[in-house]
Amino acid sequence: MLAWGCSADATDEYCRLGESTTLESLCKFCCTVEAVYGQWYLKSPNPADLYKLLHKASSQGFLGILGSLDCMHWEWKNCPSSWGVAPYVEYIVNENQYHLGYYLADGIYPRWATLVKTISSPDNPKKRLFAQMQEAYMKEVERAFGILQARWVIVRGPARMWCKDNLHSIMMTCIILHNIIVEDEYEYVEEEFDDENMCPQQSRRARATQYELEPSITYEYHQDRQTLFDYMIRHNRVRSPHVHQSLRHDLLNHLWRSFGDGE
């Protein structure tokens, strides 16, 4: 049912189970996978993961980027960026220094310092280049959802017959199983291409050390919320429309100098 998206009726002869028993087994399986493996395969990125993301994005012209959002229904009250505990990333764009990582987003998102939206109606080559590269980078999220839907057909099927709790559990299970498969394939690639005397765990640590030595990017956790004053400072810093506009303008100029036609 997860992989092929078939109904419970279609599996009764194969599984020799009734429809209600099949649905109950699916729900229990998803709840168990989420409870056992969710803590590891749904965890937030650690510093080494963020160094890798920052290093990859910097080669594509987006300094300080943490990822991209594409019409994701997040509960903003639980989002780190809205609570003021966003990763502290120091980077310089267009000779201006910034201190918060950001995500690429669509036009439906607010004008925050941690979100960089595209330009809906670019009227010159510089803006068109920025919009093109921003939207191209965001396609990675669309590809990720496409791979998830292709691997677990239940994700793209009708959902009105499921309750919200079961939908959440099914979706989390598909993501966990997808991450397990990706990790297994990643381990195989590492073993194939790494040095003979270096195991995959050692190679990951070596790459993490390499990212730590990147001169233009540093990472630091800021998890303390000791006073209301500190919280309000970070809250206002995250939701600053002025920083949002300034960062997008600096990224626009940086991308034009790096990938434009040189005019």
XYZ file of C-alpha atoms in Angstrom:
263
model
C 0.000 0.000 0.000
C 2.848 2.399 0.699
C 4.908 1.601 -2.386
C 2.189 0.995 -4.965
C -0.686 3.006 -3.535
C -3.128 0.115 -3.866
C -6.261 -0.099 -1.746
C -6.848 -2.437 1.165
C -9.295 -4.464 -0.932
C -6.592 -5.178 -3.496
C -4.356 -6.836 -0.886
C -6.874 -9.048 0.874
C -6.101 -12.208 -1.135
C -2.334 -11.609 -1.131
C -2.113 -10.843 2.587
C -5.057 -13.062 3.573
C -6.328 -10.251 5.783
C -9.583 -8.379 5.933
C -9.822 -4.749 4.853
C -10.085 -3.379 8.380
C -7.168 -5.538 9.566
C -5.016 -4.379 6.641
C -5.699 -0.721 7.370
C -5.014 -1.224 11.070
C -1.743 -3.019 10.275
C -0.660 -0.181 7.993
C -1.365 2.427 10.675
C 0.487 0.425 13.340
C 3.439 -0.115 11.006
C 3.687 3.611 10.246
C 3.395 4.582 13.927
C 6.113 2.086 14.846
C 8.508 3.258 12.129
C 7.969 6.868 13.157
C 8.487 6.091 16.852
C 11.592 3.921 16.390
C 13.422 5.703 13.564
C 11.983 9.215 13.615
C 14.450 10.518 16.169
C 17.359 9.726 13.843
C 16.020 10.067 10.314
C 13.901 13.168 10.970
C 16.485 15.001 13.019
C 17.537 18.574 12.365
C 20.814 19.092 10.472
C 23.892 18.999 12.665
C 26.817 21.420 12.179
C 28.593 19.066 9.775
C 25.453 18.788 7.634
C 25.074 22.562 7.573
C 28.701 23.043 6.577
C 28.098 20.697 3.663
C 24.961 22.572 2.585
C 26.670 25.949 2.867
C 29.724 24.768 0.960
C 27.625 23.358 -1.883
C 25.419 26.447 -2.136
C 28.342 28.866 -2.122
C 29.657 27.335 -5.363
C 26.293 28.171 -6.978
C 26.389 31.804 -5.872
C 24.047 31.640 -2.875
C 26.223 32.363 0.138
C 24.685 31.579 3.519
C 21.733 29.581 2.171
C 20.351 26.717 4.260
C 17.825 25.340 1.783
C 14.576 26.241 0.068
C 10.868 26.110 0.838
C 8.184 25.329 -1.700
C 4.584 25.742 -0.494
C 5.275 23.665 2.596
C 2.560 23.894 5.258
C 4.806 24.520 8.242
C 3.594 25.481 11.675
C 5.520 28.722 11.907
C 5.210 28.759 15.689
C 7.509 25.719 15.734
C 9.859 26.953 13.039
C 13.342 27.837 14.376
C 13.520 30.919 12.171
C 10.374 32.396 13.717
C 11.490 31.746 17.288
C 14.799 33.493 16.879
C 17.017 30.432 17.169
C 18.020 30.302 13.517
C 21.593 29.141 12.822
C 24.117 31.933 13.167
C 25.943 31.962 9.834
C 28.486 34.653 9.074
C 28.961 35.440 5.408
C 29.686 38.456 3.204
C 27.645 39.266 0.098
C 28.426 42.296 -2.047
C 30.805 43.589 0.687
C 28.010 43.511 3.303
C 28.098 41.118 6.249
C 25.095 39.057 7.363
C 24.590 36.880 10.415
C 21.576 34.650 9.719
C 21.138 31.782 7.303
C 18.206 32.001 4.915
C 15.910 29.892 2.751
C 14.765 30.495 -0.802
C 10.979 30.834 -0.970
C 8.024 31.590 -3.192
C 6.087 34.834 -3.250
C 3.518 33.561 -0.717
C 6.025 33.748 2.131
C 6.576 36.855 4.294
C 9.390 39.362 3.800
C 11.732 38.090 6.511
C 15.482 38.249 6.848
C 15.614 34.425 6.751
C 13.668 34.170 3.472
C 14.783 35.281 0.000
C 11.952 35.405 -2.517
C 12.201 35.523 -6.282
C 11.458 38.595 -8.400
C 8.049 38.054 -9.935
C 8.395 40.527 -12.837
C 12.097 41.063 -13.668
C 12.541 44.068 -15.936
C 16.278 43.935 -16.670
C 18.926 41.248 -17.357
C 20.309 41.381 -13.822
C 16.929 40.672 -12.227
C 16.130 38.023 -14.812
C 19.365 36.203 -13.995
C 18.579 36.309 -10.278
C 15.033 35.028 -10.804
C 16.294 32.266 -13.088
C 18.962 31.043 -10.666
C 16.713 31.368 -7.612
C 13.942 29.360 -9.245
C 16.421 26.802 -10.591
C 17.843 26.238 -7.105
C 14.328 25.836 -5.698
C 13.626 23.041 -8.175
C 15.626 20.754 -5.900
C 12.697 20.751 -3.488
C 10.286 19.917 -6.298
C 12.570 17.100 -7.435
C 12.716 15.749 -3.877
C 8.919 15.630 -3.683
C 8.796 14.048 -7.129
C 11.188 11.291 -6.070
C 9.186 10.753 -2.882
C 5.936 10.439 -4.851
C 7.498 8.078 -7.380
C 8.913 5.812 -4.691
C 5.830 5.851 -2.418
C 2.749 6.099 -4.612
C 0.489 6.463 -1.582
C 1.805 10.029 -1.194
C 0.205 11.217 -4.450
C -3.061 9.343 -3.974
C -6.362 10.667 -2.589
C -6.249 11.508 1.109
C -9.805 12.453 2.068
C -10.564 9.037 3.561
C -7.681 9.272 6.035
C -7.726 11.200 9.302
C -5.050 13.829 9.930
C -3.085 11.725 12.424
C -2.864 8.787 10.020
C -1.880 11.086 7.145
C 0.912 12.573 9.235
C 2.145 9.136 10.264
C 2.075 7.806 6.681
C 3.921 10.845 5.350
C 6.588 10.673 8.054
C 7.039 6.950 7.433
C 7.573 7.496 3.706
C 10.144 10.213 4.428
C 11.947 8.020 6.982
C 12.101 5.042 4.621
C 13.277 7.326 1.817
C 16.069 8.690 4.023
C 17.095 5.150 4.973
C 17.370 4.215 1.286
C 19.341 7.374 0.489
C 21.731 6.716 3.368
C 22.278 3.140 2.201
C 23.013 4.300 -1.351
C 25.291 7.057 -0.031
C 27.276 4.532 2.004
C 27.750 2.422 -1.138
C 29.011 5.383 -3.166
C 31.426 6.341 -0.393
C 32.855 2.841 -0.177
C 33.315 2.786 -3.952
C 35.085 6.126 -4.354
C 36.872 6.677 -1.034
C 40.465 5.763 -0.386
C 41.155 2.118 0.303
C 42.491 2.807 3.781
C 39.636 5.095 4.813
C 36.267 3.765 5.959
C 33.055 5.706 5.188
C 32.780 7.038 8.749
C 36.301 8.383 8.630
C 35.720 9.983 5.224
C 32.630 11.805 6.520
C 34.630 13.167 9.436
C 37.359 14.262 7.038
C 34.849 16.133 4.908
C 33.319 17.695 8.003
C 36.772 18.941 8.981
C 37.183 20.368 5.479
C 33.934 22.323 5.787
C 34.997 23.638 9.192
C 38.011 25.216 7.524
C 35.950 27.202 5.018
C 37.111 30.808 5.610
C 33.941 32.626 4.504
C 31.372 30.558 6.404
C 31.117 29.880 10.112
C 28.372 28.213 12.104
C 27.326 28.588 15.693
C 24.308 27.508 17.718
C 22.288 30.128 19.596
C 19.731 28.154 21.577
C 19.529 30.268 24.733
C 16.359 32.217 25.487
C 17.192 33.592 28.882
C 15.300 36.873 28.785
C 12.330 38.327 26.937
C 14.584 41.162 25.747
C 16.950 38.741 23.981
C 14.024 36.931 22.431
C 12.500 40.146 21.070
C 15.825 41.212 19.570
C 16.139 37.942 17.660
C 12.454 37.937 16.788
C 12.708 41.399 15.210
C 15.969 40.490 13.490
C 14.412 37.445 11.831
C 11.291 39.336 10.680
C 13.099 42.410 9.383
C 11.799 43.382 5.894
C 14.721 45.797 5.508
C 17.278 42.991 5.855
C 15.222 40.883 3.475
C 15.344 43.575 0.801
C 19.018 44.333 1.391
C 20.041 40.669 1.234
C 18.133 40.067 -1.981
C 19.701 43.156 -3.564
C 23.200 42.067 -2.544
C 22.606 38.531 -3.828
C 21.350 39.972 -7.094
C 24.573 41.938 -7.581
C 26.737 39.029 -6.443
C 25.116 36.607 -8.898
C 25.432 39.131 -11.726
C 29.155 39.590 -11.082
C 29.728 35.829 -10.787
C 27.484 34.466 -13.538
C 26.408 37.448 -15.621
C 27.724 38.447 -19.035
C 30.149 40.946 -17.503
C 28.394 44.134 -18.515
